[in-house]
Every structure is written in structure tokens, then in C-alpha cells.
Amino acid sequence: MNPILISASLVLFKPDLATVERTLRALQEAGRLAAQHYTLELGLTLVDNSEDDTEYGRIANWLEGARAAAPDWTLQLQRSPGNIGYGRGNNLVIAGARSDYHLVVNPDLFVDADALLEGLRFMEAHADVGLLTPAVFGEDGERHYLCKRNPTLLVMFLRSFSPMWLQKRLEFLIREFEMRDCDYEQPIHPVEYPTGCFMFFRTAPLQKIGGFDPDFFLHYEDADIGRRILRVARSVYVPSVRVVHQWARDTHRSLGAKLGTARSGWLYWVKWGGIFSSKPLAEPKAAEVAVGPPAPAPAGQKVLVTGANGFIGQALCATLSSQGCQVRAAVRKKNGNGQAALPDCWAMGDVDEHTEWAPALAGMDSVVHLAARVHQMRDTVANPLAEFRRVNVDLTLNLARQAAKAGVRRFVFISSVKVNGETTVVGQPFTADDSPAPIDAYGISKFEAEQALVRLAAETGLEVVIVRPVLVYGPGVKANFHEMMRWVLKGVPLPLGGLDNQRSFVAIDNVVDLISVCLRHPQAANQVFLVSDGEDLTVSDLLRRTAAALGRPARLLPVPMFLLRIAGRLFGKEPVIQRLCDTLQVDIGKTQRLLGWTPPLSVDAALWKTAQQLRDEISHA
């Protein structure tokens, strides 16, 4: 087996060599422990930026005696052509690295003994990640909140130059910048602005972006490289990788330090912009990182689809039929439109927990259960949860029991992301294996249906697949998404230009494609999957791209989010405004890895198809 090659760079400027030796000893212990699990070749280059012959000699003499502190690392000393700055000093090593991973480490940074092992475990398991950033603590054990969002001119001023009274008054902005709304005990991604004290890169994407921007002498070079690495790879905070930083902030210590910070901040702002808000840079799309074997072709499979006259149902029946499946469409009553082309369409009437499904199930290989009582914005029934349970739990379990008895092999249940919860924070999307946390009656009923199906699968051997979509859009979409597109088409000014929350969406073509894969992929059995387009959008981005698809200008007014929330309360539209303003992201990594699935349709292509249908609808109205 070929060894894993790890290179590292450590830039020095008149350092305290006792502290540097402590850094080396920590790296040695981490390398020794990691080498018990992986075959490694470790190399560290120290770069002297001092521009001083005497200083270079002092470091060289010390290094000869310090090699014993890190015998598993090949140590080299490189002299820079002068005090060229932190980023350029590291670039001297990065440019010539012939390694799998490259570690950028500060001279006062002490890694935990298992930090390198945990980092390698994560990076080896996630080939799409280009940068790992660790959990950082002070020597007193206090956590440093160093996962940060993209800095703005306002945040730069507040952190480096504003008086303490103003920092306290606007502390909420600093806390948001430091991602304090995220759980630092869980992975966070994307990390837009990673800490520069320990940066564990995959070497190929690091070299692809050219390392650090040489224009930054000191400060904000880590913010800049964080944005650029996200163009080619993912950037993830991994809490199991722990380091201790002997951190001493110098920004306020001297006029020279303040001027250096101001210069770097200005360079960053000129390059990236952002006075009061900064647009996040999207991570690579899901289609770029999928792995796994493809599913076999579905031709000949006999599939019963319930809710076949719904938005997803009609598209699914058409797709499965085109793939050679024998589709039996179960509907409440025939509507003469979506099922006209399906020769095997069964009108079941009003179905409930007592419905006899045996005739419809006869001869079927699989079932896709779409029929449900859907989320209601204004529910008028006396006991909504009881009604949701009657349809979404009892009806589902009745159908699944009869399917198992009829010899059906696989039961695909279309659930909802509401099983996971209502909102996320940017950087911590829902995953398929998160602990469910439904809030409303609809989400609770879907979760209870999932639990009942899992128990039934264990009892009967029925293969159950659970799919939790986010908001589905596409040709024929109704409700709020449809109204939004009509407003954009009419050129109505919308007060949504200030929204920077992130949301996951899924095009109907993509969700239907995943359902088709789940019907036939052997690895799908008894699993839960989340589905999205793999590209999260802010609401303002969604509107701009929708306008582009419609060939219209996006007339967006930058109204602050808190004013929108106030207006929602005043006009009785609080649930609508909440859905617009809140963040809800999902991670479809499990779906990709286990099924080898990638969303076949991009966001822009899906919006174009939706826009075409809307134009046709209006022209024939």
C-alpha cells in the first residue's frame, strides 16, 4: 500500500524557539499515533521570514538539536528572500509540495495527540473536502470561536477598531460572525472564514487555487483562502480534531499593527466587497462529489403509485413508464388529465385505515406511497394532529401491511424534511441520520409513520425506503412558489433583496429520479434519504435566477429581515414570512454516497423548465 504523504509548513519570524519545540513535540506525538493506523511519510518545512543572518543562524543551530523532538518528521529549514509575509512564506512550500495533504500550522499551536489521526480519518472518508478546520482552545481550556462567516466592512471595524461600548452594543453582530448560533460540538460546513492557525488542506485543490493570495502580508489571508477553496472543494469544521493555540491578538497593541490590519482589511474588502452583509460562496454542487455504483435499470418492474394524480405523482408515473416500468396509478378519482396516458389507473375513492388494497396490490413488485394529508397553512379541523395521524399514519400502515402480505418486495415512503425539524443554522444542515425533531402536526405524523414502517419492516422483511424531500418545485407547482413566479413575471417590486438566509430546494425531475433509483438500488433498502438539488440558495438568489429564467429583471428591495418579520405579524402572514426568512438546509451526502446518485437537473435548468410552463399557462389563460 502506498503511504499517505503529508507535507507541512510553519512560517517563523523571530520566534520563541522553546514554544516552537513544544509545537514540534506535539506534532511528533500526533504523527506517531496516526502512524499506528496509516502508513505515513511526514515532512515539515520551517520558513524563516526574518531577513536576518544572525536570526537564521540561531534557528538553524536550534533545529539541529531539536530534530530529536520530532524523529518521525523530515525537518527542513528554508530561508525566504525577506520578510515576505505569512501567506507568501507558506506558498514557498505549497508550490513544491508533492503530497496528499498539506498542513499549515502556526509556531504557537499545539495539536492534541489524536488530532492528525482524526483529521486523516475524516479526510480519507470525505474525498470532496479540501480544507479541514479544527476545534481551537486556549491554554486555559476556553473555547475559541474561530469558525467565522465572511467578514464585512462593519464587522472588520467592530472587531479591530471600535470602542468597547460599541462592541458590547453590537455584540449580536460579532456572535453571528463567529457562528455562535451553530453547535461547535457538531461538524459545521461550509466554513467561509477558517482559522489560520491550523489549516489541514488536501494538497491538490490547495495548489489548484495557487495557495495564499500574496497580496496579503498578514491578517485576512485566511479569510481570503477560505473563500477561494470553496470554489473547488468543501471546507468543514471537525470538532474531534482539537488543538491548543497560544493566541495573542496584536491588533490593538501598536499603531503599526493597526495600520497593517487596516491595510489587509481594505485589500480584502476591495477584492470581495460587503459593507453590511456578505454573500456566501456556494460549495461545490452535489453532482461534483457523488460516488458509488449506479442502480440497475428498472425496466419491467411493476410499481403501484398512490397519490398518482398529485404534483409528484403525475411526474413519477410518466417517468417510470418511460423507463419501462409497469405502473399502476392509484387515485381517489380519475381527473381525466394526468392519468389519461396510463392504461392501469385505479380509482380507489376515499381511502382510509380500513381500505382494502389487495386487488390493487396484486402482482406488484414495489409501492411508492405519495398519498397523504399535506401541510395546511390554515387548518380548520378541530384536532389537526388526530386527522394527520388518521391519514398519514394509520392509512400508511394499513397499506404497508397489506403490501407485505401480498408479496411486495419494496415500499418507498415519501415523507418530509419536517421530520428533521423546521429550521437549521447556516453551516449545520440536516442530515438523514440526525435525531428527528418534528414540530408541527404534519411533521409529527410523518415521523410516526416512519417509525411504524420501520417496525413493520423488522417484523415482515418488507424493504422500506424513506425519502424526505425539501420544498419541491417544477412545472405545475402551485401555492407560494407559483405566486412568487407570477410576481416576478409581472415585474412586481418585492421587499426580499435583503434576505441572505440559505434554503435547500429540489426540482421535481430530481426527486422523481431519486425515487426511481430507490425502487431498484440494492443499497436503498431500509434507509432514510434526504433529497435536494445539491445547491442551496438565498431567497434573493432564487428570485434573481427565477427572473433570469423568465427573461425579466428582478426588482428586489433590500428591506431588513426584522422589518419583514414585523410586517408579517401585523398582516397575519407570520408563517409565510418565517418560511421566507428562516434557513433550512439539508446535506444529501448519504444519498450520494450510498446510491451513487447525483441530481440530474441543475437549478437553472429546472427554473427554466418551470418558467416555460408558467408562460404557457398564462398564454392559454
mmCIF file of C-alpha atoms in Angstrom, residues 273-611:
data_model
loop_
_atom_site.group_PDB
_atom_site.id
_atom_site.type_symbol
_atom_site.label_atom_id
_atom_site.label_comp_id
_atom_site.label_asym_id
_atom_site.label_seq_id
_atom_site.Cartn_x
_atom_site.Cartn_y
_atom_site.Cartn_z
ATOM 1 C CA GLY A 273 -16.933 43.632 -1.089
ATOM 2 C CA GLY A 274 -19.611 43.617 1.586
ATOM 3 C CA ILE A 275 -20.324 46.617 3.811
ATOM 4 C CA PHE A 276 -23.178 45.363 5.985
ATOM 5 C CA SER A 277 -23.667 41.886 4.529
ATOM 6 C CA SER A 278 -21.524 39.494 2.543
ATOM 7 C CA LYS A 279 -22.909 36.982 0.116
ATOM 8 C CA PRO A 280 -21.755 33.450 0.969
ATOM 9 C CA LEU A 281 -19.948 31.500 -1.712
ATOM 10 C CA ALA A 282 -21.669 28.222 -2.535
ATOM 11 C CA GLU A 283 -19.830 24.974 -2.011
ATOM 12 C CA PRO A 284 -19.337 22.668 -4.998
ATOM 13 C CA LYS A 285 -22.600 21.210 -6.229
ATOM 14 C CA ALA A 286 -23.565 17.754 -5.139
ATOM 15 C CA ALA A 287 -23.096 16.456 -8.680
ATOM 16 C CA GLU A 288 -19.346 17.066 -8.355
ATOM 17 C CA VAL A 289 -18.820 14.824 -5.345
ATOM 18 C CA ALA A 290 -21.050 11.775 -5.745
ATOM 19 C CA VAL A 291 -19.577 8.291 -5.525
ATOM 20 C CA GLY A 292 -20.920 4.774 -5.578
ATOM 21 C CA PRO A 293 -22.239 2.275 -8.125
ATOM 22 C CA PRO A 294 -25.211 3.111 -10.352
ATOM 23 C CA ALA A 295 -28.540 1.377 -9.858
ATOM 24 C CA PRO A 296 -29.663 -1.273 -12.337
ATOM 25 C CA ALA A 297 -32.245 -0.404 -14.978
ATOM 26 C CA PRO A 298 -35.901 -0.531 -13.786
ATOM 27 C CA ALA A 299 -37.458 -1.962 -16.944
ATOM 28 C CA GLY A 300 -40.220 -4.470 -16.279
ATOM 29 C CA GLN A 301 -40.715 -3.609 -12.625
ATOM 30 C CA LYS A 302 -44.368 -3.460 -11.513
ATOM 31 C CA VAL A 303 -44.999 -0.432 -9.333
ATOM 32 C CA LEU A 304 -48.112 0.779 -7.536
ATOM 33 C CA VAL A 305 -48.078 4.568 -7.079
ATOM 34 C CA THR A 306 -50.549 6.081 -4.623
ATOM 35 C CA GLY A 307 -51.426 9.754 -4.907
ATOM 36 C CA ALA A 308 -50.726 9.399 -8.614
ATOM 37 C CA ASN A 309 -52.758 12.463 -9.579
ATOM 38 C CA GLY A 310 -50.688 14.784 -7.364
ATOM 39 C CA PHE A 311 -47.836 17.070 -8.346
ATOM 40 C CA ILE A 312 -45.117 14.472 -7.751
ATOM 41 C CA GLY A 313 -47.316 11.503 -8.610
ATOM 42 C CA GLN A 314 -48.063 12.551 -12.180
ATOM 43 C CA ALA A 315 -44.399 13.233 -12.914
ATOM 44 C CA LEU A 316 -43.322 9.956 -11.286
ATOM 45 C CA CYS A 317 -45.814 7.837 -13.228
ATOM 46 C CA ALA A 318 -44.699 9.405 -16.505
ATOM 47 C CA THR A 319 -41.007 8.832 -15.712
ATOM 48 C CA LEU A 320 -41.412 5.239 -14.554
ATOM 49 C CA SER A 321 -43.498 4.396 -17.624
ATOM 50 C CA SER A 322 -40.836 5.888 -19.892
ATOM 51 C CA GLN A 323 -38.243 3.684 -18.132
ATOM 52 C CA GLY A 324 -40.196 0.539 -18.967
ATOM 53 C CA CYS A 325 -41.936 0.009 -15.630
ATOM 54 C CA GLN A 326 -45.488 -1.285 -15.458
ATOM 55 C CA VAL A 327 -47.160 1.452 -13.459
ATOM 56 C CA ARG A 328 -50.463 1.078 -11.639
ATOM 57 C CA ALA A 329 -51.767 4.503 -10.617
ATOM 58 C CA ALA A 330 -53.937 4.598 -7.504
ATOM 59 C CA VAL A 331 -56.047 7.763 -7.275
ATOM 60 C CA ARG A 332 -59.089 8.888 -5.334
ATOM 61 C CA LYS A 333 -60.932 9.618 -8.559
ATOM 62 C CA LYS A 334 -59.896 9.915 -12.171
ATOM 63 C CA ASN A 335 -59.440 13.527 -13.227
ATOM 64 C CA GLY A 336 -59.080 12.928 -16.948
ATOM 65 C CA ASN A 337 -55.746 14.747 -17.214
ATOM 66 C CA GLY A 338 -52.625 13.284 -15.603
ATOM 67 C CA GLN A 339 -53.763 9.660 -15.858
ATOM 68 C CA ALA A 340 -55.058 9.749 -19.419
ATOM 69 C CA ALA A 341 -51.904 8.097 -20.775
ATOM 70 C CA LEU A 342 -51.811 5.402 -18.086
ATOM 71 C CA PRO A 343 -53.739 2.257 -19.054
ATOM 72 C CA ASP A 344 -53.722 0.896 -15.482
ATOM 73 C CA CYS A 345 -55.356 3.599 -13.364
ATOM 74 C CA TRP A 346 -57.406 2.613 -10.337
ATOM 75 C CA ALA A 347 -59.951 4.961 -8.745
ATOM 76 C CA MET A 348 -59.937 3.979 -5.063
ATOM 77 C CA GLY A 349 -62.429 6.520 -3.736
ATOM 78 C CA ASP A 350 -61.884 7.940 -0.244
ATOM 79 C CA VAL A 351 -59.148 5.779 1.238
ATOM 80 C CA ASP A 352 -58.533 5.376 4.968
ATOM 81 C CA GLU A 353 -57.122 2.919 7.503
ATOM 82 C CA HIS A 354 -59.773 0.332 6.523
ATOM 83 C CA THR A 355 -59.348 0.409 2.741
ATOM 84 C CA GLU A 356 -58.959 -2.965 1.038
ATOM 85 C CA TRP A 357 -55.823 -2.708 -1.136
ATOM 86 C CA ALA A 358 -55.401 -6.375 -2.116
ATOM 87 C CA PRO A 359 -56.762 -6.055 -5.684
ATOM 88 C CA ALA A 360 -54.552 -3.032 -6.428
ATOM 89 C CA LEU A 361 -51.509 -4.730 -4.911
ATOM 90 C CA ALA A 362 -51.893 -7.985 -6.827
ATOM 91 C CA GLY A 363 -48.766 -8.733 -8.854
ATOM 92 C CA MET A 364 -46.904 -5.597 -7.765
ATOM 93 C CA ASP A 365 -43.158 -5.655 -7.026
ATOM 94 C CA SER A 366 -42.995 -2.281 -5.304
ATOM 95 C CA VAL A 367 -45.123 0.536 -3.905
ATOM 96 C CA VAL A 368 -44.438 4.257 -3.889
ATOM 97 C CA HIS A 369 -46.700 5.834 -1.280
ATOM 98 C CA LEU A 370 -47.320 9.510 -2.049
ATOM 99 C CA ALA A 371 -50.931 9.863 -0.874
ATOM 100 C CA ALA A 372 -51.043 11.971 2.275
ATOM 101 C CA ARG A 373 -52.757 14.747 4.129
ATOM 102 C CA VAL A 374 -50.383 17.583 3.302
ATOM 103 C CA HIS A 375 -49.241 20.527 5.380
ATOM 104 C CA GLN A 376 -52.029 23.079 5.923
ATOM 105 C CA MET A 377 -51.232 26.781 6.414
ATOM 106 C CA ARG A 378 -54.705 27.384 7.893
ATOM 107 C CA ASP A 379 -56.066 24.133 9.287
ATOM 108 C CA THR A 380 -59.767 24.314 10.164
ATOM 109 C CA VAL A 381 -60.289 20.852 11.702
ATOM 110 C CA ALA A 382 -60.818 20.689 15.457
ATOM 111 C CA ASN A 383 -57.896 18.292 16.072
ATOM 112 C CA PRO A 384 -55.302 18.602 13.275
ATOM 113 C CA LEU A 385 -52.883 16.052 14.770
ATOM 114 C CA ALA A 386 -55.599 13.391 15.006
ATOM 115 C CA GLU A 387 -56.580 13.987 11.388
ATOM 116 C CA PHE A 388 -52.951 13.879 10.222
ATOM 117 C CA ARG A 389 -52.431 10.630 12.135
ATOM 118 C CA ARG A 390 -55.559 9.056 10.655
ATOM 119 C CA VAL A 391 -54.323 9.656 7.088
ATOM 120 C CA ASN A 392 -50.541 9.781 7.289
ATOM 121 C CA VAL A 393 -50.002 7.069 9.907
ATOM 122 C CA ASP A 394 -52.976 4.699 10.019
ATOM 123 C CA LEU A 395 -53.646 4.694 6.279
ATOM 124 C CA THR A 396 -49.941 4.226 5.514
ATOM 125 C CA LEU A 397 -49.549 1.329 7.912
ATOM 126 C CA ASN A 398 -52.686 -0.365 6.582
ATOM 127 C CA LEU A 399 -51.347 -0.161 3.030
ATOM 128 C CA ALA A 400 -47.857 -1.366 4.030
ATOM 129 C CA ARG A 401 -49.226 -4.348 5.980
ATOM 130 C CA GLN A 402 -51.284 -5.441 3.009
ATOM 131 C CA ALA A 403 -48.306 -4.866 0.685
ATOM 132 C CA ALA A 404 -46.141 -7.181 2.769
ATOM 133 C CA LYS A 405 -48.898 -9.804 2.809
ATOM 134 C CA ALA A 406 -49.252 -9.520 -0.976
ATOM 135 C CA GLY A 407 -45.551 -10.250 -1.505
ATOM 136 C CA VAL A 408 -44.492 -6.709 -2.402
ATOM 137 C CA ARG A 409 -40.723 -6.510 -2.083
ATOM 138 C CA ARG A 410 -40.115 -2.777 -1.544
ATOM 139 C CA PHE A 411 -42.166 0.076 -0.082
ATOM 140 C CA VAL A 412 -40.937 3.615 -0.817
ATOM 141 C CA PHE A 413 -42.477 6.127 1.578
ATOM 142 C CA ILE A 414 -42.357 9.806 0.659
ATOM 143 C CA SER A 415 -42.024 11.572 3.979
ATOM 144 C CA SER A 416 -40.942 15.185 4.612
ATOM 145 C CA VAL A 417 -37.947 17.176 5.792
ATOM 146 C CA LYS A 418 -40.286 18.417 8.523
ATOM 147 C CA VAL A 419 -39.456 15.169 10.324
ATOM 148 C CA ASN A 420 -35.985 16.632 10.897
ATOM 149 C CA GLY A 421 -37.355 19.988 12.045
ATOM 150 C CA GLU A 422 -38.321 23.408 10.771
ATOM 151 C CA THR A 423 -35.060 25.360 10.573
ATOM 152 C CA THR A 424 -31.290 24.980 10.593
ATOM 153 C CA VAL A 425 -28.443 27.403 11.084
ATOM 154 C CA VAL A 426 -26.151 28.151 8.162
ATOM 155 C CA GLY A 427 -23.296 25.657 8.374
ATOM 156 C CA GLN A 428 -25.178 22.841 10.082
ATOM 157 C CA PRO A 429 -27.660 21.321 7.630
ATOM 158 C CA PHE A 430 -29.958 18.456 8.491
ATOM 159 C CA THR A 431 -28.596 15.000 7.713
ATOM 160 C CA ALA A 432 -30.546 11.814 7.129
ATOM 161 C CA ASP A 433 -29.260 10.282 10.344
ATOM 162 C CA ASP A 434 -29.997 13.240 12.638
ATOM 163 C CA SER A 435 -32.339 12.657 15.561
ATOM 164 C CA PRO A 436 -35.816 13.627 14.321
ATOM 165 C CA ALA A 437 -37.299 16.778 15.837
ATOM 166 C CA PRO A 438 -40.698 17.411 14.179
ATOM 167 C CA ILE A 439 -42.619 20.401 15.482
ATOM 168 C CA ASP A 440 -45.970 20.690 13.735
ATOM 169 C CA ALA A 441 -48.731 18.089 13.405
ATOM 170 C CA TYR A 442 -47.786 17.241 9.824
ATOM 171 C CA GLY A 443 -44.134 16.564 10.686
ATOM 172 C CA ILE A 444 -45.106 14.549 13.763
ATOM 173 C CA SER A 445 -47.473 12.367 11.747
ATOM 174 C CA LYS A 446 -44.839 11.702 9.086
ATOM 175 C CA PHE A 447 -42.307 10.731 11.734
ATOM 176 C CA GLU A 448 -44.768 8.387 13.426
ATOM 177 C CA ALA A 449 -45.481 6.795 10.044
ATOM 178 C CA GLU A 450 -41.753 6.282 9.510
ATOM 179 C CA GLN A 451 -41.414 4.601 12.904
ATOM 180 C CA ALA A 452 -44.372 2.310 12.220
ATOM 181 C CA LEU A 453 -42.910 1.307 8.846
ATOM 182 C CA VAL A 454 -39.502 0.526 10.358
ATOM 183 C CA ARG A 455 -41.161 -1.762 12.911
ATOM 184 C CA LEU A 456 -43.212 -3.443 10.182
ATOM 185 C CA ALA A 457 -40.090 -4.000 8.073
ATOM 186 C CA ALA A 458 -38.416 -5.745 11.014
ATOM 187 C CA GLU A 459 -41.461 -7.970 11.508
ATOM 188 C CA THR A 460 -42.180 -8.905 7.879
ATOM 189 C CA GLY A 461 -38.996 -8.460 5.829
ATOM 190 C CA LEU A 462 -40.624 -5.760 3.683
ATOM 191 C CA GLU A 463 -37.899 -3.446 2.372
ATOM 192 C CA VAL A 464 -38.804 0.100 3.416
ATOM 193 C CA VAL A 465 -37.165 3.183 1.885
ATOM 194 C CA ILE A 466 -37.913 6.594 3.377
ATOM 195 C CA VAL A 467 -37.365 9.745 1.303
ATOM 196 C CA ARG A 468 -37.608 13.181 2.921
ATOM 197 C CA PRO A 469 -37.862 15.913 0.279
ATOM 198 C CA VAL A 470 -37.463 19.622 0.881
ATOM 199 C CA LEU A 471 -39.742 22.079 -0.951
ATOM 200 C CA VAL A 472 -40.411 20.654 -4.421
ATOM 201 C CA TYR A 473 -40.756 22.939 -7.449
ATOM 202 C CA GLY A 474 -41.088 22.498 -11.176
ATOM 203 C CA PRO A 475 -43.643 22.709 -13.993
ATOM 204 C CA GLY A 476 -47.092 22.641 -12.425
ATOM 205 C CA VAL A 477 -46.001 23.803 -8.966
ATOM 206 C CA LYS A 478 -48.685 25.635 -7.033
ATOM 207 C CA ALA A 479 -49.010 27.616 -3.781
ATOM 208 C CA ASN A 480 -46.354 30.131 -2.716
ATOM 209 C CA PHE A 481 -43.709 29.159 -5.280
ATOM 210 C CA HIS A 482 -46.192 29.635 -8.107
ATOM 211 C CA GLU A 483 -47.298 33.008 -6.752
ATOM 212 C CA MET A 484 -43.700 34.122 -6.384
ATOM 213 C CA MET A 485 -43.004 33.351 -10.035
ATOM 214 C CA ARG A 486 -46.106 35.242 -11.144
ATOM 215 C CA TRP A 487 -44.989 38.302 -9.170
ATOM 216 C CA VAL A 488 -41.558 38.171 -10.780
ATOM 217 C CA LEU A 489 -43.103 37.741 -14.229
ATOM 218 C CA LYS A 490 -45.323 40.787 -13.694
ATOM 219 C CA GLY A 491 -42.359 42.871 -12.535
ATOM 220 C CA VAL A 492 -43.773 43.465 -9.060
ATOM 221 C CA PRO A 493 -41.138 45.013 -6.728
ATOM 222 C CA LEU A 494 -40.517 42.555 -3.891
ATOM 223 C CA PRO A 495 -39.072 43.545 -0.478
ATOM 224 C CA LEU A 496 -36.836 40.465 -0.368
ATOM 225 C CA GLY A 497 -33.477 41.755 -1.602
ATOM 226 C CA GLY A 498 -32.002 41.773 1.900
ATOM 227 C CA LEU A 499 -32.576 38.097 2.660
ATOM 228 C CA ASP A 500 -29.339 36.131 2.980
ATOM 229 C CA ASN A 501 -30.717 33.005 4.658
ATOM 230 C CA GLN A 502 -29.971 29.717 2.899
ATOM 231 C CA ARG A 503 -32.599 27.225 1.774
ATOM 232 C CA SER A 504 -32.497 23.844 0.059
ATOM 233 C CA PHE A 505 -34.960 23.160 -2.749
ATOM 234 C CA VAL A 506 -35.495 20.192 -5.046
ATOM 235 C CA ALA A 507 -36.704 20.171 -8.640
ATOM 236 C CA ILE A 508 -39.447 17.683 -9.385
ATOM 237 C CA ASP A 509 -37.243 15.986 -12.000
ATOM 238 C CA ASN A 510 -34.611 15.374 -9.331
ATOM 239 C CA VAL A 511 -36.933 13.988 -6.670
ATOM 240 C CA VAL A 512 -38.610 11.716 -9.221
ATOM 241 C CA ASP A 513 -35.221 10.483 -10.407
ATOM 242 C CA LEU A 514 -34.221 9.638 -6.836
ATOM 243 C CA ILE A 515 -37.480 7.754 -6.216
ATOM 244 C CA SER A 516 -36.792 5.721 -9.345
ATOM 245 C CA VAL A 517 -33.316 4.882 -8.024
ATOM 246 C CA CYS A 518 -34.736 3.956 -4.617
ATOM 247 C CA LEU A 519 -37.100 1.474 -6.249
ATOM 248 C CA ARG A 520 -34.268 -0.604 -7.644
ATOM 249 C CA HIS A 521 -30.976 0.122 -5.854
ATOM 250 C CA PRO A 522 -29.964 -2.725 -3.505
ATOM 251 C CA GLN A 523 -28.360 -0.285 -1.045
ATOM 252 C CA ALA A 524 -31.574 1.713 -0.632
ATOM 253 C CA ALA A 525 -33.362 -0.958 1.423
ATOM 254 C CA ASN A 526 -34.286 0.128 4.956
ATOM 255 C CA GLN A 527 -32.600 3.502 4.667
ATOM 256 C CA VAL A 528 -33.620 7.138 5.112
ATOM 257 C CA PHE A 529 -32.598 9.657 2.441
ATOM 258 C CA LEU A 530 -32.771 13.426 2.153
ATOM 259 C CA VAL A 531 -33.117 14.917 -1.313
ATOM 260 C CA SER A 532 -32.354 18.363 -2.703
ATOM 261 C CA ASP A 533 -30.804 19.935 -5.792
ATOM 262 C CA GLY A 534 -27.426 19.897 -4.051
ATOM 263 C CA GLU A 535 -27.155 23.681 -4.349
ATOM 264 C CA ASP A 536 -28.586 25.866 -1.616
ATOM 265 C CA LEU A 537 -29.829 29.359 -2.412
ATOM 266 C CA THR A 538 -30.717 32.526 -0.602
ATOM 267 C CA VAL A 539 -34.276 33.662 -1.316
ATOM 268 C CA SER A 540 -32.921 36.727 -3.099
ATOM 269 C CA ASP A 541 -30.708 34.488 -5.289
ATOM 270 C CA LEU A 542 -33.697 32.284 -6.065
ATOM 271 C CA LEU A 543 -35.695 35.316 -7.178
ATOM 272 C CA ARG A 544 -32.866 36.658 -9.333
ATOM 273 C CA ARG A 545 -32.362 33.324 -11.046
ATOM 274 C CA THR A 546 -36.107 32.894 -11.469
ATOM 275 C CA ALA A 547 -36.245 36.337 -13.092
ATOM 276 C CA ALA A 548 -33.417 35.344 -15.433
ATOM 277 C CA ALA A 549 -35.313 32.179 -16.397
ATOM 278 C CA LEU A 550 -38.400 34.278 -17.094
ATOM 279 C CA GLY A 551 -36.424 36.878 -19.044
ATOM 280 C CA ARG A 552 -37.437 39.611 -16.599
ATOM 281 C CA PRO A 553 -35.457 41.952 -14.353
ATOM 282 C CA ALA A 554 -35.525 41.109 -10.649
ATOM 283 C CA ARG A 555 -36.969 44.102 -8.824
ATOM 284 C CA LEU A 556 -35.830 43.419 -5.271
ATOM 285 C CA LEU A 557 -35.894 45.972 -2.479
ATOM 286 C CA PRO A 558 -33.286 45.477 0.321
ATOM 287 C CA VAL A 559 -35.732 45.544 3.232
ATOM 288 C CA PRO A 560 -34.125 44.349 6.504
ATOM 289 C CA MET A 561 -35.306 40.977 7.741
ATOM 290 C CA PHE A 562 -36.595 42.308 11.076
ATOM 291 C CA LEU A 563 -38.959 44.709 9.263
ATOM 292 C CA LEU A 564 -40.331 41.809 7.219
ATOM 293 C CA ARG A 565 -40.996 39.856 10.413
ATOM 294 C CA ILE A 566 -42.818 42.835 11.948
ATOM 295 C CA ALA A 567 -44.936 43.232 8.807
ATOM 296 C CA GLY A 568 -45.748 39.522 8.892
ATOM 297 C CA ARG A 569 -47.128 39.849 12.416
ATOM 298 C CA LEU A 570 -49.136 42.967 11.555
ATOM 299 C CA PHE A 571 -50.769 41.468 8.470
ATOM 300 C CA GLY A 572 -51.288 37.929 9.753
ATOM 301 C CA LYS A 573 -48.650 36.423 7.419
ATOM 302 C CA GLU A 574 -46.157 35.372 10.051
ATOM 303 C CA PRO A 575 -45.878 31.719 8.888
ATOM 304 C CA VAL A 576 -45.207 32.845 5.302
ATOM 305 C CA ILE A 577 -42.590 35.386 6.373
ATOM 306 C CA GLN A 578 -40.985 32.846 8.682
ATOM 307 C CA ARG A 579 -40.542 30.397 5.834
ATOM 308 C CA LEU A 580 -39.012 33.166 3.719
ATOM 309 C CA CYS A 581 -36.595 34.373 6.399
ATOM 310 C CA ASP A 582 -35.533 31.152 8.119
ATOM 311 C CA THR A 583 -32.662 28.945 6.981
ATOM 312 C CA LEU A 584 -33.329 25.304 6.099
ATOM 313 C CA GLN A 585 -30.513 23.300 4.535
ATOM 314 C CA VAL A 586 -30.078 19.572 4.039
ATOM 315 C CA ASP A 587 -26.965 17.504 3.433
ATOM 316 C CA ILE A 588 -27.548 14.872 0.740
ATOM 317 C CA GLY A 589 -24.120 13.296 1.171
ATOM 318 C CA LYS A 590 -25.548 9.967 2.350
ATOM 319 C CA THR A 591 -27.880 9.844 -0.665
ATOM 320 C CA GLN A 592 -24.957 10.439 -2.999
ATOM 321 C CA ARG A 593 -22.505 8.063 -1.358
ATOM 322 C CA LEU A 594 -24.829 5.114 -0.801
ATOM 323 C CA LEU A 595 -26.762 5.275 -4.074
ATOM 324 C CA GLY A 596 -24.205 6.859 -6.402
ATOM 325 C CA TRP A 597 -26.925 9.411 -7.147
ATOM 326 C CA THR A 598 -26.472 12.925 -8.482
ATOM 327 C CA PRO A 599 -29.286 15.404 -9.183
ATOM 328 C CA PRO A 600 -29.663 15.143 -12.968
ATOM 329 C CA LEU A 601 -31.083 18.662 -13.402
ATOM 330 C CA SER A 602 -29.343 21.863 -12.347
ATOM 331 C CA VAL A 603 -31.192 24.630 -10.534
ATOM 332 C CA ASP A 604 -31.067 26.956 -13.541
ATOM 333 C CA ALA A 605 -32.319 24.271 -15.932
ATOM 334 C CA ALA A 606 -35.155 23.387 -13.544
ATOM 335 C CA LEU A 607 -36.161 27.047 -13.161
ATOM 336 C CA TRP A 608 -36.126 27.450 -16.939
ATOM 337 C CA LYS A 609 -38.498 24.487 -17.347
ATOM 338 C CA THR A 610 -40.764 25.879 -14.649
ATOM 339 C CA ALA A 611 -40.722 29.309 -16.270
#
